[in-house]
mmCIF file of C-alpha atoms in Angstrom:
data_model
loop_
_atom_site.group_PDB
_atom_site.id
_atom_site.type_symbol
_atom_site.label_atom_id
_atom_site.label_comp_id
_atom_site.label_asym_id
_atom_site.label_seq_id
_atom_site.Cartn_x
_atom_site.Cartn_y
_atom_site.Cartn_z
ATOM 1 C CA ASP A 23 78.067 79.661 94.762
ATOM 2 C CA VAL A 24 81.328 79.472 92.895
ATOM 3 C CA LYS A 25 83.727 76.943 94.310
ATOM 4 C CA VAL A 26 87.453 77.232 93.653
ATOM 5 C CA THR A 27 89.363 74.380 95.227
ATOM 6 C CA GLN A 28 93.093 74.265 95.737
ATOM 7 C CA SER A 29 94.484 70.813 96.343
ATOM 8 C CA SER A 30 96.576 71.618 99.427
ATOM 9 C CA ARG A 31 96.345 74.182 102.235
ATOM 10 C CA TYR A 32 99.943 73.576 103.310
ATOM 11 C CA LEU A 33 102.849 72.083 101.394
ATOM 12 C CA VAL A 34 106.501 71.605 102.295
ATOM 13 C CA LYS A 35 109.015 70.763 99.586
ATOM 14 C CA ARG A 36 112.765 70.734 99.169
ATOM 15 C CA THR A 37 114.954 72.923 96.993
ATOM 16 C CA GLY A 38 115.232 71.547 93.485
ATOM 17 C CA GLU A 39 112.015 69.527 93.610
ATOM 18 C CA LYS A 40 109.362 69.842 90.937
ATOM 19 C CA VAL A 41 106.191 71.094 92.607
ATOM 20 C CA PHE A 42 102.641 70.955 91.323
ATOM 21 C CA LEU A 43 99.839 73.137 92.701
ATOM 22 C CA GLU A 44 96.392 72.206 91.487
ATOM 23 C CA CYS A 45 93.262 74.325 91.211
ATOM 24 C CA VAL A 46 89.763 73.292 90.167
ATOM 25 C CA GLN A 47 86.693 75.482 89.646
ATOM 26 C CA ASP A 48 83.139 74.273 89.265
ATOM 27 C CA MET A 49 81.456 77.189 87.484
ATOM 28 C CA ASP A 50 82.618 76.720 83.906
ATOM 29 C CA HIS A 51 84.646 79.929 84.051
ATOM 30 C CA GLU A 52 86.759 80.781 81.037
ATOM 31 C CA ASN A 53 89.516 82.530 82.970
ATOM 32 C CA MET A 54 91.794 81.146 85.637
ATOM 33 C CA PHE A 55 94.659 82.839 87.467
ATOM 34 C CA TRP A 56 97.604 82.068 89.720
ATOM 35 C CA TYR A 57 98.883 84.676 92.178
ATOM 36 C CA ARG A 58 101.453 84.701 94.887
ATOM 37 C CA GLN A 59 100.834 86.735 98.005
ATOM 38 C CA ASP A 60 103.694 88.128 100.067
ATOM 39 C CA PRO A 61 103.503 90.566 103.001
ATOM 40 C CA GLY A 62 103.722 94.171 101.889
ATOM 41 C CA LEU A 63 103.504 93.238 98.217
ATOM 42 C CA GLY A 64 99.857 92.283 97.877
ATOM 43 C CA LEU A 65 98.963 89.785 95.193
ATOM 44 C CA ARG A 66 101.151 89.460 92.145
ATOM 45 C CA LEU A 67 99.982 87.669 89.040
ATOM 46 C CA ILE A 68 102.131 84.750 87.908
ATOM 47 C CA TYR A 69 100.152 83.369 84.961
ATOM 48 C CA PHE A 70 96.619 83.297 83.731
ATOM 49 C CA SER A 71 94.633 81.321 81.194
ATOM 50 C CA TYR A 72 91.600 82.365 79.187
ATOM 51 C CA ASP A 73 90.874 79.024 77.525
ATOM 52 C CA VAL A 74 91.996 75.420 77.486
ATOM 53 C CA LYS A 75 95.670 75.155 76.503
ATOM 54 C CA MET A 76 95.946 78.963 76.389
ATOM 55 C CA LYS A 77 98.123 80.865 78.830
ATOM 56 C CA GLU A 78 99.588 84.291 79.293
ATOM 57 C CA LYS A 79 102.413 85.488 81.485
ATOM 58 C CA GLY A 80 101.626 87.758 84.357
ATOM 59 C CA ASP A 81 103.979 90.065 86.199
ATOM 60 C CA ILE A 82 106.274 87.441 87.740
ATOM 61 C CA PRO A 83 106.353 84.289 85.580
ATOM 62 C CA GLU A 84 110.040 83.466 86.055
ATOM 63 C CA GLY A 85 110.563 80.057 87.621
ATOM 64 C CA TYR A 86 106.969 78.972 87.023
ATOM 65 C CA SER A 87 104.949 77.293 84.317
ATOM 66 C CA VAL A 88 101.278 76.401 84.024
ATOM 67 C CA SER A 89 99.056 73.823 82.424
ATOM 68 C CA ARG A 90 95.410 73.938 81.468
ATOM 69 C CA GLU A 91 94.351 70.711 79.818
ATOM 70 C CA LYS A 92 90.724 70.929 80.935
ATOM 71 C CA LYS A 93 88.563 73.994 81.408
ATOM 72 C CA GLU A 94 87.989 73.405 85.102
ATOM 73 C CA ARG A 95 91.605 72.729 86.090
ATOM 74 C CA PHE A 96 94.620 75.023 86.157
ATOM 75 C CA SER A 97 97.960 73.798 87.440
ATOM 76 C CA LEU A 98 100.949 75.820 88.581
ATOM 77 C CA ILE A 99 104.326 74.133 88.243
ATOM 78 C CA LEU A 100 107.563 75.070 89.946
ATOM 79 C CA GLU A 101 110.094 73.353 87.698
ATOM 80 C CA SER A 102 112.919 73.447 90.250
ATOM 81 C CA ALA A 103 111.759 74.905 93.536
ATOM 82 C CA SER A 104 113.888 77.512 95.239
ATOM 83 C CA THR A 105 113.652 79.053 98.698
ATOM 84 C CA ASN A 106 112.538 82.402 97.275
ATOM 85 C CA GLN A 107 109.392 80.676 96.049
ATOM 86 C CA THR A 108 108.221 80.156 99.625
ATOM 87 C CA SER A 109 104.937 82.020 99.653
ATOM 88 C CA MET A 110 101.151 81.876 99.725
ATOM 89 C CA TYR A 111 99.724 80.887 96.347
ATOM 90 C CA LEU A 112 96.175 81.849 95.407
ATOM 91 C CA CYS A 113 94.146 80.527 92.507
ATOM 92 C CA ALA A 114 91.186 82.432 91.087
ATOM 93 C CA SER A 115 88.662 82.073 88.304
ATOM 94 C CA SER A 116 86.275 84.404 86.533
ATOM 95 C CA ARG A 117 83.805 84.597 83.740
ATOM 96 C CA THR A 118 84.701 86.832 80.824
ATOM 97 C CA GLY A 119 82.685 90.021 81.037
ATOM 98 C CA GLN A 120 82.979 93.650 81.816
ATOM 99 C CA ASN A 121 82.604 93.741 85.557
ATOM 100 C CA GLN A 122 82.939 90.066 86.376
ATOM 101 C CA PRO A 123 84.808 89.570 89.643
ATOM 102 C CA GLN A 124 87.404 86.936 90.338
ATOM 103 C CA HIS A 125 86.577 84.136 92.766
ATOM 104 C CA PHE A 126 89.394 82.806 94.901
ATOM 105 C CA GLY A 127 90.415 79.534 96.462
ATOM 106 C CA ASP A 128 91.592 79.176 100.062
ATOM 107 C CA GLY A 129 95.257 79.405 99.113
ATOM 108 C CA THR A 130 98.251 77.092 99.465
ATOM 109 C CA ARG A 131 100.989 77.980 101.924
ATOM 110 C CA LEU A 132 104.112 76.605 100.241
ATOM 111 C CA SER A 133 107.403 76.295 102.091
ATOM 112 C CA ILE A 134 110.584 75.416 100.230
ATOM 113 C CA LEU A 135 113.338 74.137 102.511
ATOM 114 C CA ALA B 9 101.593 99.897 83.434
ATOM 115 C CA GLN B 10 98.816 100.329 85.881
ATOM 116 C CA THR B 11 99.663 100.635 89.545
ATOM 117 C CA VAL B 12 97.454 100.509 92.609
ATOM 118 C CA THR B 13 98.583 102.132 95.847
ATOM 119 C CA GLN B 14 97.215 101.536 99.320
ATOM 120 C CA SER B 15 99.112 103.893 101.578
ATOM 121 C CA GLN B 16 97.784 102.563 104.893
ATOM 122 C CA PRO B 17 99.363 99.200 105.759
ATOM 123 C CA GLU B 18 97.325 99.038 108.983
ATOM 124 C CA MET B 19 94.178 100.681 110.276
ATOM 125 C CA SER B 20 92.064 100.226 113.359
ATOM 126 C CA VAL B 21 88.509 101.191 114.184
ATOM 127 C CA GLN B 22 86.289 100.933 117.214
ATOM 128 C CA GLU B 23 83.322 98.628 116.905
ATOM 129 C CA ALA B 24 80.232 100.485 115.577
ATOM 130 C CA GLU B 25 82.362 103.356 114.259
ATOM 131 C CA THR B 26 83.135 104.270 110.640
ATOM 132 C CA VAL B 27 86.459 103.778 108.912
ATOM 133 C CA THR B 28 87.742 104.731 105.468
ATOM 134 C CA LEU B 29 90.440 102.808 103.629
ATOM 135 C CA SER B 30 92.340 104.652 100.902
ATOM 136 C CA CYS B 31 93.276 103.515 97.430
ATOM 137 C CA THR B 32 94.741 105.390 94.501
ATOM 138 C CA TYR B 33 95.545 104.073 91.069
ATOM 139 C CA ASP B 34 97.393 105.165 88.008
ATOM 140 C CA THR B 35 96.065 104.483 84.525
ATOM 141 C CA SER B 36 95.778 106.046 81.110
ATOM 142 C CA GLU B 37 92.690 103.983 80.299
ATOM 143 C CA SER B 38 89.229 105.537 80.213
ATOM 144 C CA ASP B 39 87.373 102.237 80.575
ATOM 145 C CA TYR B 40 88.155 100.267 83.704
ATOM 146 C CA TYR B 41 86.753 98.608 86.810
ATOM 147 C CA LEU B 42 87.690 98.856 90.444
ATOM 148 C CA PHE B 43 87.178 96.321 93.200
ATOM 149 C CA TRP B 44 87.606 95.959 96.925
ATOM 150 C CA TYR B 45 88.346 92.474 98.211
ATOM 151 C CA LYS B 46 88.403 91.275 101.796
ATOM 152 C CA GLN B 47 90.649 88.506 103.085
ATOM 153 C CA PRO B 48 89.678 87.374 106.611
ATOM 154 C CA PRO B 49 92.062 85.335 108.732
ATOM 155 C CA SER B 50 90.602 82.151 107.199
ATOM 156 C CA ARG B 51 92.292 83.398 104.010
ATOM 157 C CA GLN B 52 89.626 83.079 101.324
ATOM 158 C CA MET B 53 89.438 86.328 99.414
ATOM 159 C CA ILE B 54 85.907 87.581 98.851
ATOM 160 C CA LEU B 55 84.548 90.465 96.832
ATOM 161 C CA VAL B 56 83.234 93.370 98.886
ATOM 162 C CA ILE B 57 82.224 95.905 96.271
ATOM 163 C CA ARG B 58 82.885 96.900 92.675
ATOM 164 C CA GLN B 59 82.702 100.120 90.666
ATOM 165 C CA GLU B 60 82.558 100.742 86.954
ATOM 166 C CA ALA B 61 84.553 103.799 85.933
ATOM 167 C CA TYR B 62 81.841 105.029 83.583
ATOM 168 C CA LYS B 63 79.332 105.241 86.436
ATOM 169 C CA GLN B 64 79.345 108.491 88.357
ATOM 170 C CA GLN B 65 77.273 107.104 91.194
ATOM 171 C CA ASN B 66 79.267 105.581 94.015
ATOM 172 C CA ALA B 67 78.639 101.894 94.606
ATOM 173 C CA THR B 68 77.062 100.784 97.881
ATOM 174 C CA GLU B 69 76.637 97.343 99.411
ATOM 175 C CA ASN B 70 74.913 97.477 102.791
ATOM 176 C CA ARG B 71 77.464 98.939 105.249
ATOM 177 C CA PHE B 72 80.146 99.223 102.569
ATOM 178 C CA SER B 73 80.362 102.152 100.195
ATOM 179 C CA VAL B 74 82.994 103.707 98.001
ATOM 180 C CA ASN B 75 84.062 107.254 97.278
ATOM 181 C CA PHE B 76 85.117 107.143 93.634
ATOM 182 C CA GLN B 77 86.918 110.274 92.466
ATOM 183 C CA LYS B 78 87.783 109.604 88.843
ATOM 184 C CA ALA B 79 89.752 112.780 88.191
ATOM 185 C CA ALA B 80 91.847 112.221 91.286
ATOM 186 C CA LYS B 81 92.128 108.471 90.538
ATOM 187 C CA SER B 82 91.001 107.685 94.028
ATOM 188 C CA PHE B 83 88.792 104.815 95.179
ATOM 189 C CA SER B 84 88.319 104.696 98.938
ATOM 190 C CA LEU B 85 86.222 102.190 100.877
ATOM 191 C CA LYS B 86 84.024 103.307 103.740
ATOM 192 C CA ILE B 87 82.829 100.790 106.295
ATOM 193 C CA SER B 88 80.002 102.032 108.474
ATOM 194 C CA ASP B 89 78.939 100.550 111.812
ATOM 195 C CA SER B 90 82.091 98.408 111.918
ATOM 196 C CA GLN B 91 81.693 94.886 113.236
ATOM 197 C CA LEU B 92 84.217 92.442 114.651
ATOM 198 C CA GLY B 93 83.746 90.310 111.545
ATOM 199 C CA ASP B 94 85.036 93.156 109.382
ATOM 200 C CA ALA B 95 88.554 92.548 110.690
ATOM 201 C CA ALA B 96 90.560 91.423 107.688
ATOM 202 C CA MET B 97 93.107 92.396 105.078
ATOM 203 C CA TYR B 98 91.476 94.601 102.449
ATOM 204 C CA PHE B 99 92.802 94.788 98.913
ATOM 205 C CA CYS B 100 91.984 97.343 96.275
ATOM 206 C CA ALA B 101 92.169 96.051 92.690
ATOM 207 C CA TYR B 102 92.005 97.520 89.202
ATOM 208 C CA ARG B 103 91.104 95.964 85.888
ATOM 209 C CA ALA B 104 91.345 97.684 82.519
ATOM 210 C CA GLY B 105 88.196 97.307 80.460
ATOM 211 C CA SER B 106 89.855 95.167 77.828
ATOM 212 C CA ALA B 107 91.821 93.003 80.252
ATOM 213 C CA ARG B 108 91.055 89.838 82.143
ATOM 214 C CA GLN B 109 93.626 90.243 84.906
ATOM 215 C CA LEU B 110 93.539 92.370 88.030
ATOM 216 C CA THR B 111 96.248 94.579 89.486
ATOM 217 C CA PHE B 112 96.168 94.592 93.277
ATOM 218 C CA GLY B 113 97.370 97.040 95.879
ATOM 219 C CA SER B 114 99.541 95.938 98.783
ATOM 220 C CA GLY B 115 96.626 95.696 101.188
ATOM 221 C CA THR B 116 95.415 97.336 104.403
ATOM 222 C CA GLN B 117 95.121 95.268 107.569
ATOM 223 C CA LEU B 118 91.994 96.373 109.427
ATOM 224 C CA THR B 119 91.610 95.697 113.126
ATOM 225 C CA VAL B 120 88.242 96.178 114.805
ATOM 226 C CA LEU B 121 88.470 96.968 118.501
ATOM 227 C CA PRO B 122 85.656 95.842 120.818
#
């Protein structure tokens, strides 16, 4: 079974802090994704990566950056956290291929005070 | 841009009964894939069923089946013999054939009544 592990289930940070969310997958997947999930809005894509050191912006990249130094690890960075970034963050990975599904981690509930 | 619409924020079904969750999408692509994901209260999102747009036959996975109407751009999920463990948030998702990323709908919260 694919395992996608997010480093924290719950995280509380203060406005202005630099925040790192880590995600690791164990299935050698090429693609990794970061979403935020908010009630009534579903999942919105922040960034994704299709290879080491490669990244592409999703629908809502403002205020975020990402890092993929190794194939199995994909980090989401909030450069200067703001209260409107309080949300559930989901990481996913997938193999490249026509009907390959994405596999998700458990999510990180991030609160910015 | 592609959009995915789930018009039912909440649904409920009696245990052992059948329920259908609606999903429509907007695309100009001819090659694409559609997915239903389930997110139980424990939060991990899991794949329920997938459909390739080029296949006319509706996908089926045990008690879960889809009604894929390509011309109408509709992709509904039918859950038969509903069980308490089916209670979850259900998300419809779309992926263009050439893309890696998914576009999700806003979700439908399903409650199963004993």
